[in-house]
Amino acid sequence: MTEFDLVIRNGKIATAADVMNCDIGIHQGQIVALAAELPKGTQEIDATDKLVLPGGVDAHCHMDQPMNDGSVMADDFYTGTLSALCGGTTTVIPFACQMKGHSLAKAVEDYHQRATDKAVIDYAFHLIVTDPTPHVLDEELPKLIAKGYTSFKVYMTYDDLKLSDRALLDVLAVARQEGAFVMVHAENSDCIAWMVQRLAQLGKISPRYHATARPQVVEREATHRAIALAELVDVPILIVHVSGAEAVEQIQWAQNRGLRIYAETCPQYLFLTEADLDQPGFEGAKCICSPPPRDKANQQVIWDGLCNGVFQVISSDHAPFRYAHPQGKQICGTHGSFQYVPNGIPGIETRLPLLFSEGVNQGRIDLNTFVALTATNPAKLYGLYPQKGTIAIGSDADLVIWDTQRQVTIANEMLHHNVDYTPYEGIALQGYPEITISRGEIVYQHGEVIAQKGRGKFLSCGLSSFARPRQRGKAVPCP
Amino acid sequence: MTEFDLVIRNGKIATAADVMNCDIGIHQGQIVALAAELPKGTQEIDATDKLVLPGGVDAHCHMDQPMNDGSVMADDFYTGTLSALCGGTTTVIPFACQMKGHSLAKAVEDYHQRATDKAVIDYAFHLIVTDPTPHVLDEELPKLIAKGYTSFKVYMTYDDLKLSDRALLDVLAVARQEGAFVMVHAENSDCIAWMVQRLAQLGKISPRYHATARPQVVEREATHRAIALAELVDVPILIVHVSGAEAVEQIQWAQNRGLRIYAETCPQYLFLTEADLDQPGFEGAKCICSPPPRDKANQQVIWDGLCNGVFQVISSDHAPFRYAHPQGKQICGTHGSFQYVPNGIPGIETRLPLLFSEGVNQGRIDLNTFVALTATNPAKLYGLYPQKGTIAIGSDADLVIWDTQRQVTIANEMLHHNVDYTPYEGIALQGYPEITISRGEIVYQHGEVIAQKGRGKFLSCGLSSFARPRQRGKAVPCP
Amino acid sequence: MTEFDLVIRNGKIATAADVMNCDIGIHQGQIVALAAELPKGTQEIDATDKLVLPGGVDAHCHMDQPMNDGSVMADDFYTGTLSALCGGTTTVIPFACQMKGHSLAKAVEDYHQRATDKAVIDYAFHLIVTDPTPHVLDEELPKLIAKGYTSFKVYMTYDDLKLSDRALLDVLAVARQEGAFVMVHAENSDCIAWMVQRLAQLGKISPRYHATARPQVVEREATHRAIALAELVDVPILIVHVSGAEAVEQIQWAQNRGLRIYAETCPQYLFLTEADLDQPGFEGAKCICSPPPRDKANQQVIWDGLCNGVFQVISSDHAPFRYAHPQGKQICGTHGSFQYVPNGIPGIETRLPLLFSEGVNQGRIDLNTFVALTATNPAKLYGLYPQKGTIAIGSDADLVIWDTQRQVTIANEMLHHNVDYTPYEGIALQGYPEITISRGEIVYQHGEVIAQKGRGKFLSCGLSSFARPRQRGKAVPCP
Amino acid sequence: MTEFDLVIRNGKIATAADVMNCDIGIHQGQIVALAAELPKGTQEIDATDKLVLPGGVDAHCHMDQPMNDGSVMADDFYTGTLSALCGGTTTVIPFACQMKGHSLAKAVEDYHQRATDKAVIDYAFHLIVTDPTPHVLDEELPKLIAKGYTSFKVYMTYDDLKLSDRALLDVLAVARQEGAFVMVHAENSDCIAWMVQRLAQLGKISPRYHATARPQVVEREATHRAIALAELVDVPILIVHVSGAEAVEQIQWAQNRGLRIYAETCPQYLFLTEADLDQPGFEGAKCICSPPPRDKANQQVIWDGLCNGVFQVISSDHAPFRYAHPQGKQICGTHGSFQYVPNGIPGIETRLPLLFSEGVNQGRIDLNTFVALTATNPAKLYGLYPQKGTIAIGSDADLVIWDTQRQVTIANEMLHHNVDYTPYEGIALQGYPEITISRGEIVYQHGEVIAQKGRGKFLSCGLSSFARPRQRGKAVPCP
Ligand SMILES: [Zn+2]
Ligand SMILES: [Zn+2]
Ligand SMILES: [Zn+2]
Ligand SMILES: [Zn+2]
Ligand SMILES: [Zn+2]
Ligand SMILES: [Zn+2]
Ligand SMILES: [Zn+2]
Ligand SMILES: [Zn+2]
């Protein structure tokens, strides 16, 4: 039997399906043994009375992504991944975003430079396709997919990002042909622009009107449309950051019919409400994200969706804009219109603790579901499984040892991102990561970061097993 | 008591609610008395054993409408309205269509010239808004609405007609503000264009592929989107020419939730199927219309929808293109692609007989529903009630005396339109209009047309009672 | 032309489809003429600025119905019908209820004796079938149907009334065979009994727990079951007194699928809520009825259902039990359990004014819908049309002249029933019946009753046109 | 490190979440190690190129169950469990069925005697509650639950088994209180009886009419009712043997709303259709089971339900009645009515191979889903996890080594049950169990059974983690 560089002893281990008490043997960064009792390792961790879970895979987060409006993301790959690992996440998949009129391959190159030498945990890239020219569709995408960029996000809103339905169909057709996987930001762009204009005419520009401008119907419509386009092309898609009951209803409708429609939600739709945008002064800007948080009743629908199969994944959608900063939320000052406030909230470090405490500890979801939603499913969805996302022989030893008893009250000062606030300030939690291990290496321990800058490696993604068409009934015509 | 210019004696009269046996007294073109026994009139018609129904209101038909592609509608206002009255229709509402870049008011003027001196029955105009510039929205539309053009059709497909979602919202907002009523042609333009291109690449251009290029999902998506936009603006709309179960499901979903969504269907979705486009040679082109006919199961859903409240109106969508004609279906010859074939089928004369025979006589719908769908509801929907669409004191004496026993087999040679075919050739019917009366004047009788060219009058429409917003919950912001 | 015993001049007349200004000529109790201007009648009423509507048909009301528990209905056919006509209702259809173990024909005979010489307006009988023995199914029911008792109510709850599913199927099968029409009281008996027992064990017996014992799920389940049984037999049914969103959802589901499922609601589900059962002392007992009132959100769903086709009829479900009376609500005193409180509330006189004021005047429903729901549809549903329920040539001159401006605040002292309270005390209304006419005779005028006791006639019902099976797909096996 | 009694080397292992290549170390009947390379074991199996899956848990199967109609199950615990293990199943949960009027505890005692000394694999018991007297509810059930009989099946049909809604509520309330789990056979008894009677009157008694007598609406209704009862009590339930789209729609409706409704299906609803009951002579009786198989379109809905989360478990519902036998299908000869034919089909041995070949190999479900549906989920649902149903440290070494390439054509002669037919005769499969291991012991190998009669042990079940109430909103009143 192999020798072990590290043995984690006596923990309670959970995967997406199982819970067991055993030792974990690690060799050269991989899990090589699970057993009732393992021989001594070079290094040992006693995990008695602790949970050992797969490190989180945050499949939707933004860091150091170039912006068009003069805003700047406060987290680069160093602080972003540092924050991630302190919250129990060991893999991130941020976005290499094509600028309209430019090469997608170039965007990938550029993004690699931003990550290399900085990331402290492993990372893959989703592509954001904003300009699917024939060259991009026929040349760049197939090549990039072959190189391990197998998923892309497309936008139905934001002027600098959005695709027409026609362009969306073209991208979906490439995904179908190449076996790639498409994530859709589903909000109706025209509706939002129209609402924003109407509100502006009425002088309704404070942060709370961000939510007014993006009511659920706007998300529901785009969700139905995305489903319809995917149905026409016969290709699976995933709807990202689903916020409430109306979009959920459309997704369930599709899933019930046997369509391969997947969905993601985020902590902001479980923990925040529209009321958080309606704070004194400009404070509400801290919670401006799209879609906006809804209300308590919708939070319950999202919680239900974590159990009943609507959602396969929960991501942070970490978008690190500082609050009191001219390149952040206050890019137009504290009296500017909500429409110029950078969208998004930080959350890469709080994702797992929030969901663990309110989900697992409160009995809303079980431990296996927690692991599935936060690690195994995202790894499978985006072609990183079995290297990432589980505790299995041969998988990377990306592990988190949880102290399920630890009481923590969230405060921004304890977080490791480069942002000056957290929307979850003051929330009391039970259960928190104690040790984070990346490829067999302890990178975080009892509040102390040990990870060396730049140790994170780029992950080339395989094809997603979720991306398979149904191939049922009349196929779409393929030349 | 008034003297009667005309008394129709002893008929069985039906309105949208009632059936009664009585005499009808007419004076100066209006119905002035309904009674068990009326004094003698100047003129008399014995309607013993006959049905007397309100003349049909065909709220969706095209005649002499300028086209952009070189095609020409074979029916002008003379042959179009002649064909209508021979089929029991006494009011038509065709479309004054704005050309992109041009004035809507000009289009109305032009269209008046086409109608005046030709129409043999009364007519109103819907507007087609294709270019909702601020001038059109803020100046032309309000003025036109005030002048009696209170309804408009908008298109979600066809390059020369379609509106973006944003433009649609603008039009809906004007409708809400002015109390006007919007009809929506709901098909996803990009999906169709994408399918057409794919099919073309595969050489699939014969008429049957018209149906392949416009599957139900394309109609369903646009229907959901139109509903969502109307919900956002809080204004009722009507979805025109609904073809099958998938769009019906969306409409029911909206109606079930209390949204004011109305719907129209047409005989082609009750009597034709996709198979009618798959005929030897180019024959299928005769049945090319959009959305395309579906299948038997979908026909049943449409029949059900006539009973259970999905549909308020059944129109012909008469679009008179000749088959064997270079400005008609064969504009690109008999080997050209389906995509260039003018869309639409003739049916202004067959609408009522088809629905009467298969609907009323076969027991699928009752007589009141027939009247409601074909006359009363369209009159109410488009602000022509109570002048048109019913048999009531004070209403125009637009009446049809039906011989419910008459056996007719549809043949194009018996029809009065200027088109060289009917898609319903050979269908055997029972029940047919025997006498048509317009404003108290017998204009058609036992197969003979008596109407004088140009006798038809333009009808200025009032505001639709169906156009009222719900004004519930959070209102859309109005400057 | 006939002479007129009575001419109502200059009113604004509404039917279920039309609104018109005209005179109404009446001869020998029937409407014989509608005209712009009629010759003088023997008697004349000036209805200038008034509405003239068909007299209401209250298709679900209880009077002088023998009870099993010692309670006594306070209204006999005299006070019951008197109260009805003062509220604008000119036809009632109460229930001849079979006692288990007894003949249904006998119950009808007995009930005739209760009505004769007392009723002041015309009446028909529904049957209540509680014991469908072979004799009842094969002999009594067919004979009674042939004699004009063409509709029956069946109960899914109440120990002395309820049918098993098997018995329900037998009754539905007779209805199908004979063309009769079945009304269903849909609540799950076992669920209620189980809840009542649990509540009793906890000492929860005050009136408010009546609502706790009958949550919506209990009504929803029985509604789904009734629909399923009707679907199996392929026969239309009507669900009576639908109270809220959950039952509505089931009915819409069925209607959407093309099943012939009809529904009735009552003012209590538009004007009362569960909170009305939670009053100091025993007061809540006044609002104990089954199903119980729900909440504001459910009221809105019921209002929507009046517009979008869920409901065909609105009835009072008048059940006249006195409040402060040992044979009424206080049959077990004021500290007894809710389970012994007689179910039902009085409302035969307030039905139309409530719906007119809050429905028509507030713009929730239009005038035609008001007429359809309160008069025309119930007449059609139960085979009384065209004699009753409309204003048409040949129909009985049952008319109500409404003063649409009159302001009334409901107070029990102004009502004519024999009950010591109204649940609608204090509600302010606009619009009230001014004159009620029954078969051409003025029976109520400006607050004064003129009707002679016993003038009301029994109405033999024809077969309902709503009772026709779909006869589609696989038929149920018929011996 | 422990020594290994058995090492399975080099296999491809799958759990409900993971797939990995590794060795499995077994000691004293339990899995004690999973590792890339294990030291030598006392015994070794080379699983190179083979799949190693958890042994199947058949959570719904009948064997040696006493019947009321004179029929006899052909399989006792010996042949039944033998057949199971040859098909890759290592745990069975048959039913200890209370006879009406008798003790449930006695039924359990009796059933133990039938199992002991016969079973060759481990087994637990579900209870069937047919007579929930206060004694049974308050005494027997809590005691039995405490002893490890934590799940019970209740019937909504079959005269000798069915519960009233009231009794069902009582049983559900006990389940809620004790944390036990209820399985429901959902068909409407009265509907079936009524249909059977009608069919009998028409002489329609051949096997095909079994399906006619139990149309989907009968299953749908009972499913909705079961859901409603469970919702009232606020306790999770599982609907067993779901056959088609209509029941699925109800279950999805409940799941979508966040209710804890689970569902099981069986191979007969994936592989058989109604047409299989319509065979020459009496052959159709072979496929008589309840609910009956439906059609191809419904099979697809069931397949979809295996992917999209409707179903948590797939069981055999093995009911071993011989075809050509007077105590089997021919209990009333070959011309008797379908209503006397014992319900059920054999399938304990074919469950896994059918699902593997058509599900996994054809790409309809993935390997993890296969394991979840056939082993892990049933173990979790019924309190046998983690002892059974997975491959994890500490779990029983119940394993199946699959030859994924082996081609097999199902023939009854190759099966090990004591029944004279299989409904799947002639179906060609790819993939079949090669070795079955029970608690570390090879019990079946390359077609040869090695298991010693009586080696199977009774399993005392824990409480199901699926049985937790939602405890949301208004709780049901609990004394
Ligand atoms: Zn996004
Ligand atoms: Zn994002
Ligand atoms: Zn159109
Ligand atoms: Zn058109
Ligand atoms: Zn009732
Ligand atoms: Zn009643
Ligand atoms: Zn069963
Ligand atoms: Zn069974």
PDB file of C-alpha atoms in Angstrom, chain A residues 58 61 77 91-96 111-112 115 121-127 148-151 382-384 457-461:
ATOM      1  CA  ASP A  58     -17.649  28.056  -6.856  1.00  0.00           C
ATOM      2  CA  CYS A  61     -17.780  34.118  -9.464  1.00  0.00           C
ATOM      3  CA  PHE A  77      -7.019  36.341  -8.463  1.00  0.00           C
ATOM      4  CA  THR A  91     -11.928  25.590  -6.941  1.00  0.00           C
ATOM      5  CA  VAL A  92     -13.269  28.643  -8.704  1.00  0.00           C
ATOM      6  CA  ILE A  93     -14.566  29.122 -12.221  1.00  0.00           C
ATOM      7  CA  PRO A  94     -14.563  32.824 -13.085  1.00  0.00           C
ATOM      8  CA  PHE A  95     -15.232  34.222 -16.525  1.00  0.00           C
ATOM      9  CA  ALA A  96     -13.035  35.119 -19.451  1.00  0.00           C
ATOM     10  CA  TYR A 111      -7.376  36.334 -18.396  1.00  0.00           C
ATOM     11  CA  HIS A 112      -4.702  33.693 -17.968  1.00  0.00           C
ATOM     12  CA  ALA A 115      -4.673  34.444 -12.911  1.00  0.00           C
ATOM     13  CA  ILE A 121      -6.398  27.586  -5.456  1.00  0.00           C
ATOM     14  CA  ASP A 122      -7.171  25.866  -8.720  1.00  0.00           C
ATOM     15  CA  TYR A 123      -9.308  27.555 -11.315  1.00  0.00           C
ATOM     16  CA  ALA A 124     -10.982  26.986 -14.615  1.00  0.00           C
ATOM     17  CA  PHE A 125     -12.549  29.531 -16.934  1.00  0.00           C
ATOM     18  CA  HIS A 126     -16.012  29.892 -18.314  1.00  0.00           C
ATOM     19  CA  LEU A 127     -16.121  31.912 -21.485  1.00  0.00           C
ATOM     20  CA  GLY A 148     -10.642  22.856 -21.981  1.00  0.00           C
ATOM     21  CA  TYR A 149     -12.918  25.895 -21.984  1.00  0.00           C
ATOM     22  CA  THR A 150     -16.066  23.883 -22.293  1.00  0.00           C
ATOM     23  CA  SER A 151     -18.712  26.124 -20.806  1.00  0.00           C
ATOM     24  CA  TYR A 382     -18.481  21.930 -15.898  1.00  0.00           C
ATOM     25  CA  GLY A 383     -16.281  18.948 -16.668  1.00  0.00           C
ATOM     26  CA  LEU A 384     -14.058  19.027 -13.565  1.00  0.00           C
ATOM     27  CA  LYS A 457      -3.302  25.750 -11.198  1.00  0.00           C
ATOM     28  CA  PHE A 458      -5.406  26.222 -14.252  1.00  0.00           C
ATOM     29  CA  LEU A 459      -7.852  23.384 -14.844  1.00  0.00           C
ATOM     30  CA  SER A 460      -8.670  22.312 -18.334  1.00  0.00           C
ATOM     31  CA  CYS A 461     -12.292  21.206 -18.306  1.00  0.00           C
TER      32      CYS A 461
END
